[in-house]
Amino acid sequence: MSFDIRKFGLLFSALFIFAATAQAQSAKEIQAALDAAYAKYRDLQEGANADYIPALAAVDSNIYGIALVTTNGKVYTAGDIASEVSIQSISKVFTLAKVMDEQGPEMVANTIGVDATGMRFNSIVSIEFSQKALGGPEMNSLVNPGAIATTSYVKGDTRDAIWNSILSYYSDFAGRPLSVNQEVFKSESDTNQRNQAIGYLMYAYGYIKSEPMRATDIYTEQCSVSVNAKDLAMMAGTLANAGKNPVSKKQVMNAENVPELLAVMATAGLYDDSGKWLYETGLPGKSGVGGGIIAVSPGKFGIAVISPRLDEAGNSVRAQKAIADISAALGGNPLAVKAR
Ligand code: GLN
């Protein structure tokens, strides 16, 4: 049998072209999924801006941006990715990640808890139900009481040291230096008496060990970090990629802690609508009252949508719909597998 190098050459070029087209096609498919969801919900006006924080009521309700970052570092966008909103509750994920990295996931499970409260994000009754004496802690770091406690656990000798380490950790997830929207920070600081009450109650019950008002203040500042849809998608994409930023290639979070973090997001990321969300999408996600939602398809992509109009539970209406559509189009649901 003679070895014909030309035949092999031909075969390899054919394979190469096939592989290249397959990739180009899937890039096209991803972009088409984003474009379709963008167009489908562009005119949807349902819901309203959060207004219990005065500065949020003033944000342009029409902002609508979609971004998706794959684990191989490709970025796709549709709509407005220039406008920034405050990260709000989405920050809770990344402060929890930090505390898990600093002190291990068991510490979080044992002190704050990793159970859904089934109640609103700023519920005070949920604190009463979650006391250790009643078989708790049945709380989690993604609702306000658990989040303020989680912030209180971040290591650092001074307020400045704690804050700088939080902000630089968030920035590594986003792959660029993030900063605080001072107007939102001031507006929320002036009106966050309810969160202060939550901070004191969490202190009274021993969840917070010291300085509950410092923890509440840092928590408020972390909620005021300014992000666009691409920042959020990069943060989600880093979680999808085992804690390694898929573009900067920096290992931001300890890969071992990512499954536990995603589990808490799946349990409680969309507050009392977390069950519904998981049922529809299978995706660990997190929403914020600024209008952003992130979702993670582990090993595949992170996605984010910003649109400030919220439903009754405090979740962005368009963001939920657009993410559900895009993930369905791309086979993003980690709970849906094909039989062998
Ligand atoms: N900063 C907001 C608050 O504490 C965050 C709430 C949210 O996004 N759900 O009320």
Short mmCIF file of C-alpha atoms and ligand atoms in Angstrom, two decimals:
data_model
loop_
_atom_site.label_atom_id
_atom_site.label_comp_id
_atom_site.label_asym_id
_atom_site.label_seq_id
_atom_site.Cartn_x
_atom_site.Cartn_y
_atom_site.Cartn_z
CA MET A 1 0.00 0.00 0.00
CA SER A 2 1.46 3.32 -0.96
CA PHE A 3 1.28 6.31 1.36
CA ASP A 4 -0.18 9.22 -0.55
CA ILE A 5 0.68 12.39 1.31
CA ARG A 6 -1.63 14.43 -0.91
CA LYS A 7 -4.65 12.42 0.14
CA PHE A 8 -3.82 12.99 3.81
CA GLY A 9 -3.28 16.65 3.15
CA LEU A 10 -6.69 16.87 1.59
CA LEU A 11 -8.33 15.00 4.45
CA PHE A 12 -6.71 17.28 7.03
CA SER A 13 -7.73 20.44 5.22
CA ALA A 14 -11.29 19.13 4.96
CA LEU A 15 -11.32 18.37 8.69
CA PHE A 16 -9.82 21.75 9.48
CA ILE A 17 -12.41 23.59 7.38
CA PHE A 18 -15.16 21.52 9.02
CA ALA A 19 -13.94 22.38 12.52
CA ALA A 20 -13.52 26.05 11.67
CA THR A 21 -17.01 26.29 10.19
CA ALA A 22 -18.51 24.43 13.14
CA GLN A 23 -16.98 27.02 15.44
CA ALA A 24 -18.01 29.95 13.29
CA GLN A 25 -21.52 28.55 13.13
CA SER A 26 -21.79 28.25 16.83
CA ALA A 27 -20.55 31.83 17.27
CA LYS A 28 -23.25 32.82 14.81
CA GLU A 29 -25.82 30.80 16.72
CA ILE A 30 -24.88 32.43 20.00
CA GLN A 31 -25.10 35.91 18.50
CA ALA A 32 -28.44 35.03 16.88
CA ALA A 33 -29.81 33.84 20.23
CA LEU A 34 -28.82 37.15 21.86
CA ASP A 35 -30.22 39.20 19.00
CA ALA A 36 -33.51 37.27 19.00
CA ALA A 37 -34.05 37.71 22.75
CA TYR A 38 -33.08 41.37 22.51
CA ALA A 39 -35.63 42.01 19.74
CA LYS A 40 -38.36 39.91 21.33
CA TYR A 41 -38.42 41.85 24.61
CA ARG A 42 -37.26 45.30 23.46
CA ASP A 43 -40.73 46.79 23.73
CA LEU A 44 -41.77 45.00 26.91
CA GLN A 45 -42.59 47.62 29.54
CA GLU A 46 -43.83 45.36 32.34
CA GLY A 47 -42.63 46.02 35.90
CA ALA A 48 -41.17 49.12 37.56
CA ASN A 49 -37.85 50.44 38.83
CA ALA A 50 -37.14 49.83 42.51
CA ASP A 51 -38.05 53.03 44.33
CA TYR A 52 -37.38 52.29 48.00
CA ILE A 53 -33.84 53.54 47.27
CA PRO A 54 -34.54 57.03 45.80
CA ALA A 55 -31.57 57.00 43.39
CA LEU A 56 -32.80 53.78 41.77
CA ALA A 57 -36.18 55.31 40.90
CA ALA A 58 -34.32 57.89 38.80
CA VAL A 59 -32.45 55.35 36.64
CA ASP A 60 -33.52 55.18 32.97
CA SER A 61 -36.05 52.30 32.86
CA ASN A 62 -35.35 51.66 29.19
CA ILE A 63 -31.75 50.50 29.64
CA TYR A 64 -31.60 47.02 28.11
CA GLY A 65 -28.29 45.26 27.60
CA ILE A 66 -27.36 41.61 27.16
CA ALA A 67 -23.90 40.04 27.37
CA LEU A 68 -22.64 36.47 27.33
CA VAL A 69 -19.10 35.25 28.00
CA THR A 70 -18.16 31.70 27.10
CA THR A 71 -15.65 29.69 29.09
CA ASN A 72 -13.28 29.90 26.12
CA GLY A 73 -13.25 33.66 26.46
CA LYS A 74 -15.57 34.80 23.67
CA VAL A 75 -17.77 37.79 24.45
CA TYR A 76 -21.16 38.36 22.80
CA THR A 77 -23.40 41.38 23.34
CA ALA A 78 -26.71 42.85 22.26
CA GLY A 79 -28.27 46.21 23.06
CA ASP A 80 -26.95 48.70 25.58
CA ILE A 81 -23.75 47.53 27.19
CA ALA A 82 -22.42 51.03 27.85
CA SER A 83 -24.94 52.07 30.52
CA GLU A 84 -24.03 51.18 34.07
CA VAL A 85 -26.33 50.41 36.98
CA SER A 86 -25.57 49.59 40.60
CA ILE A 87 -24.80 45.91 41.14
CA GLN A 88 -27.01 45.72 44.26
CA SER A 89 -27.74 42.19 45.45
CA ILE A 90 -25.61 40.55 42.78
CA SER A 91 -22.68 41.73 44.92
CA LYS A 92 -23.78 39.26 47.60
CA VAL A 93 -22.53 36.37 45.45
CA PHE A 94 -19.02 37.76 45.24
CA THR A 95 -18.69 38.69 48.90
CA LEU A 96 -19.86 35.18 49.73
CA ALA A 97 -17.23 33.84 47.32
CA LYS A 98 -14.61 35.90 49.13
CA VAL A 99 -15.58 34.63 52.56
CA MET A 100 -15.60 31.05 51.25
CA ASP A 101 -12.11 31.61 49.86
CA GLU A 102 -10.88 33.13 53.12
CA GLN A 103 -12.53 30.78 55.60
CA GLY A 104 -13.88 27.77 53.71
CA PRO A 105 -17.42 26.88 52.65
CA GLU A 106 -18.16 24.93 55.87
CA MET A 107 -17.86 28.08 57.92
CA VAL A 108 -20.60 29.71 55.87
CA ALA A 109 -22.86 26.65 56.08
CA ASN A 110 -22.42 26.43 59.84
CA THR A 111 -22.79 30.08 60.78
CA ILE A 112 -25.17 31.67 58.28
CA GLY A 113 -26.73 28.65 56.64
CA VAL A 114 -27.35 27.61 53.06
CA ASP A 115 -31.11 27.24 53.05
CA ALA A 116 -33.76 29.21 51.27
CA THR A 117 -35.83 31.43 53.53
CA GLY A 118 -38.77 31.48 51.12
CA MET A 119 -39.24 35.10 52.12
CA ARG A 120 -38.49 38.50 50.67
CA PHE A 121 -34.85 39.57 50.45
CA ASN A 122 -35.16 42.03 53.32
CA SER A 123 -37.46 39.98 55.51
CA ILE A 124 -37.01 40.47 59.24
CA VAL A 125 -39.30 37.56 60.13
CA SER A 126 -36.84 35.27 58.33
CA ILE A 127 -34.25 36.15 61.00
CA GLU A 128 -36.63 35.06 63.75
CA PHE A 129 -37.24 31.73 61.99
CA SER A 130 -33.58 31.05 61.38
CA GLN A 131 -32.27 31.13 64.95
CA LYS A 132 -30.00 28.30 65.99
CA ALA A 133 -32.26 27.58 68.97
CA LEU A 134 -35.04 26.78 66.52
CA GLY A 135 -32.93 24.30 64.57
CA GLY A 136 -31.25 26.92 62.36
CA PRO A 137 -29.33 28.49 60.85
CA GLU A 138 -31.83 28.41 58.02
CA MET A 139 -30.60 31.51 56.27
CA ASN A 140 -28.30 32.20 53.34
CA SER A 141 -25.83 34.83 52.22
CA LEU A 142 -27.96 36.04 49.31
CA VAL A 143 -30.73 37.70 51.33
CA ASN A 144 -30.02 40.88 53.27
CA PRO A 145 -29.61 39.48 56.81
CA GLY A 146 -27.24 36.72 55.67
CA ALA A 147 -25.47 39.07 53.28
CA ILE A 148 -24.76 41.72 55.93
CA ALA A 149 -23.44 38.96 58.21
CA THR A 150 -21.31 37.60 55.35
CA THR A 151 -19.81 41.04 54.74
CA SER A 152 -19.00 41.23 58.46
CA TYR A 153 -16.80 38.12 58.05
CA VAL A 154 -14.51 39.58 55.35
CA LYS A 155 -10.98 39.79 56.76
CA GLY A 156 -9.16 43.10 57.21
CA ASP A 157 -7.86 45.30 60.04
CA THR A 158 -9.63 48.51 59.09
CA ARG A 159 -12.75 49.49 57.19
CA ASP A 160 -10.55 50.69 54.33
CA ALA A 161 -8.61 47.43 54.19
CA ILE A 162 -11.83 45.38 54.12
CA TRP A 163 -13.40 47.60 51.49
CA ASN A 164 -10.35 47.63 49.23
CA SER A 165 -10.07 43.89 49.33
CA ILE A 166 -13.77 43.48 48.42
CA LEU A 167 -13.56 45.95 45.54
CA SER A 168 -10.39 44.47 44.09
CA TYR A 169 -11.88 40.97 44.31
CA TYR A 170 -14.98 42.11 42.39
CA SER A 171 -12.72 43.87 39.86
CA ASP A 172 -10.78 40.67 39.20
CA PHE A 173 -14.04 38.90 38.42
CA ALA A 174 -15.02 41.70 36.02
CA GLY A 175 -11.54 41.94 34.51
CA ARG A 176 -11.36 45.71 34.96
CA PRO A 177 -11.21 48.14 37.91
CA LEU A 178 -14.76 48.75 39.15
CA SER A 179 -15.84 51.77 41.17
CA VAL A 180 -18.70 52.95 43.36
CA ASN A 181 -21.64 55.05 42.20
CA GLN A 182 -21.42 57.62 45.00
CA GLU A 183 -24.90 58.97 44.39
CA VAL A 184 -26.47 55.53 44.87
CA PHE A 185 -24.27 54.88 47.91
CA LYS A 186 -25.38 58.12 49.55
CA SER A 187 -29.01 57.65 48.62
CA GLU A 188 -29.12 54.16 50.07
CA SER A 189 -27.09 55.12 53.15
CA ASP A 190 -29.58 57.89 53.91
CA THR A 191 -32.56 55.55 53.66
CA ASN A 192 -31.35 52.12 54.78
CA GLN A 193 -32.77 52.12 58.31
CA ARG A 194 -34.36 48.76 57.63
CA ASN A 195 -30.98 47.21 56.79
CA GLN A 196 -29.54 48.83 59.92
CA ALA A 197 -32.27 47.16 61.96
CA ILE A 198 -31.42 43.87 60.24
CA GLY A 199 -27.73 44.39 61.05
CA TYR A 200 -28.50 44.98 64.73
CA LEU A 201 -30.80 41.97 64.92
CA MET A 202 -28.18 39.73 63.30
CA TYR A 203 -25.73 41.07 65.91
CA ALA A 204 -28.20 40.44 68.74
CA TYR A 205 -28.58 36.82 67.63
CA GLY A 206 -24.81 36.31 67.34
CA TYR A 207 -24.51 35.98 63.59
CA ILE A 208 -22.50 39.19 63.46
CA LYS A 209 -19.69 39.23 66.01
CA SER A 210 -18.86 42.93 66.13
CA GLU A 211 -19.52 46.33 64.61
CA PRO A 212 -22.87 45.58 62.93
CA MET A 213 -23.16 49.15 61.60
CA ARG A 214 -19.77 48.96 59.93
CA ALA A 215 -20.85 45.73 58.24
CA THR A 216 -24.11 47.35 57.12
CA ASP A 217 -22.23 50.35 55.78
CA ILE A 218 -19.74 48.21 53.80
CA TYR A 219 -22.62 46.07 52.56
CA THR A 220 -24.35 49.24 51.31
CA GLU A 221 -21.18 50.34 49.56
CA GLN A 222 -20.72 46.95 47.87
CA CYS A 223 -24.31 47.21 46.56
CA SER A 224 -23.41 50.58 45.00
CA VAL A 225 -20.64 49.25 42.75
CA SER A 226 -21.32 50.37 39.20
CA VAL A 227 -21.44 47.75 36.40
CA ASN A 228 -22.54 47.31 32.80
CA ALA A 229 -23.94 44.12 31.28
CA LYS A 230 -20.53 43.03 30.05
CA ASP A 231 -18.97 43.38 33.51
CA LEU A 232 -21.70 41.22 34.98
CA ALA A 233 -21.40 38.61 32.23
CA MET A 234 -17.64 38.44 32.80
CA MET A 235 -18.24 37.91 36.52
CA ALA A 236 -20.74 35.14 35.73
CA GLY A 237 -18.40 33.72 33.08
CA THR A 238 -15.65 33.48 35.69
CA LEU A 239 -17.97 31.37 37.84
CA ALA A 240 -18.88 29.23 34.80
CA ASN A 241 -15.15 28.68 34.28
CA ALA A 242 -14.35 27.29 37.76
CA GLY A 243 -13.38 30.67 39.17
CA LYS A 244 -10.90 31.55 36.41
CA ASN A 245 -11.65 34.70 34.43
CA PRO A 246 -11.96 33.35 30.87
CA VAL A 247 -10.50 36.50 29.30
CA SER A 248 -7.81 37.72 31.72
CA LYS A 249 -7.05 34.07 32.63
CA LYS A 250 -6.61 35.00 36.28
CA GLN A 251 -7.74 32.38 38.79
CA VAL A 252 -9.88 34.73 40.88
CA MET A 253 -11.72 32.31 43.13
CA ASN A 254 -10.64 28.97 44.57
CA ALA A 255 -12.07 26.47 42.05
CA GLU A 256 -12.98 24.05 44.84
CA ASN A 257 -15.51 26.48 46.32
CA VAL A 258 -17.38 27.23 43.10
CA PRO A 259 -19.86 24.28 43.32
CA GLU A 260 -20.99 25.35 46.80
CA LEU A 261 -21.35 28.96 45.68
CA LEU A 262 -23.43 27.94 42.66
CA ALA A 263 -25.58 25.77 44.94
CA VAL A 264 -26.46 28.76 47.10
CA MET A 265 -27.27 30.76 43.95
CA ALA A 266 -29.54 27.94 42.73
CA THR A 267 -31.26 27.84 46.11
CA ALA A 268 -31.73 31.52 46.77
CA GLY A 269 -30.47 33.68 43.91
CA LEU A 270 -33.85 35.05 42.88
CA TYR A 271 -35.24 35.37 46.41
CA ASP A 272 -38.63 33.79 46.93
CA ASP A 273 -38.91 33.10 43.18
CA SER A 274 -35.74 30.99 43.13
CA GLY A 275 -37.68 27.74 42.77
CA LYS A 276 -39.62 29.02 39.77
CA TRP A 277 -36.44 30.28 38.15
CA LEU A 278 -34.61 26.98 38.64
CA TYR A 279 -37.61 25.08 37.34
CA GLU A 280 -37.62 27.12 34.16
CA THR A 281 -33.90 27.42 33.48
CA GLY A 282 -31.90 25.06 35.70
CA LEU A 283 -29.36 27.87 36.04
CA PRO A 284 -27.79 29.19 39.24
CA GLY A 285 -28.52 32.91 39.04
CA LYS A 286 -28.60 36.12 41.03
CA SER A 287 -30.63 39.26 40.65
CA GLY A 288 -30.24 42.78 41.97
CA VAL A 289 -32.76 45.60 42.42
CA GLY A 290 -30.60 47.75 40.11
CA GLY A 291 -32.07 45.66 37.27
CA GLY A 292 -29.26 43.19 36.62
CA ILE A 293 -29.45 39.41 36.63
CA ILE A 294 -26.53 37.02 36.16
CA ALA A 295 -26.82 33.31 35.41
CA VAL A 296 -24.22 30.59 35.10
CA SER A 297 -24.19 27.56 32.83
CA PRO A 298 -21.27 25.68 34.42
CA GLY A 299 -18.52 24.86 31.96
CA LYS A 300 -20.31 26.71 29.18
CA PHE A 301 -21.06 30.38 29.73
CA GLY A 302 -21.98 33.20 32.05
CA ILE A 303 -24.74 35.54 30.97
CA ALA A 304 -26.07 38.86 32.23
CA VAL A 305 -28.92 41.15 31.33
CA ILE A 306 -29.59 44.64 32.66
CA SER A 307 -33.11 46.08 32.53
CA PRO A 308 -34.32 48.09 35.56
CA ARG A 309 -38.05 47.25 35.53
CA LEU A 310 -38.67 44.67 38.27
CA ASP A 311 -41.51 42.30 39.11
CA GLU A 312 -43.12 41.94 42.55
CA ALA A 313 -40.31 39.72 43.87
CA GLY A 314 -37.69 42.33 42.89
CA ASN A 315 -36.36 40.53 39.81
CA SER A 316 -35.90 42.24 36.43
CA VAL A 317 -38.74 41.21 34.11
CA ARG A 318 -36.88 41.44 30.79
CA ALA A 319 -33.69 39.96 32.20
CA GLN A 320 -35.47 36.82 33.38
CA LYS A 321 -37.17 36.32 30.02
CA ALA A 322 -34.14 37.07 27.87
CA ILE A 323 -31.82 34.80 29.87
CA ALA A 324 -34.34 31.94 29.84
CA ASP A 325 -34.72 32.20 26.04
CA ILE A 326 -31.00 32.46 25.30
CA SER A 327 -30.06 29.60 27.58
CA ALA A 328 -32.79 27.40 26.09
CA ALA A 329 -31.55 28.19 22.57
CA LEU A 330 -27.98 27.27 23.53
CA GLY A 331 -28.72 24.18 25.61
CA GLY A 332 -27.52 25.91 28.77
CA ASN A 333 -29.63 24.02 31.32
CA PRO A 334 -27.17 21.83 33.31
CA LEU A 335 -30.02 19.60 34.51
CA ALA A 336 -31.07 18.66 30.97
CA VAL A 337 -28.92 15.87 29.52
CA LYS A 338 -29.33 13.46 26.62
CA ALA A 339 -29.56 9.70 27.22
CA ARG A 340 -26.44 7.72 26.24
N1 GLN B 1 -28.96 47.24 48.48
C1 GLN B 1 -30.22 46.58 48.35
C2 GLN B 1 -30.86 46.40 49.71
O1 GLN B 1 -30.19 46.12 50.63
C3 GLN B 1 -30.05 45.29 47.66
C4 GLN B 1 -31.33 44.52 47.51
C5 GLN B 1 -31.44 43.75 46.25
O2 GLN B 1 -30.80 43.99 45.24
N2 GLN B 1 -32.36 42.84 46.28
O3 GLN B 1 -32.04 46.53 49.88
#
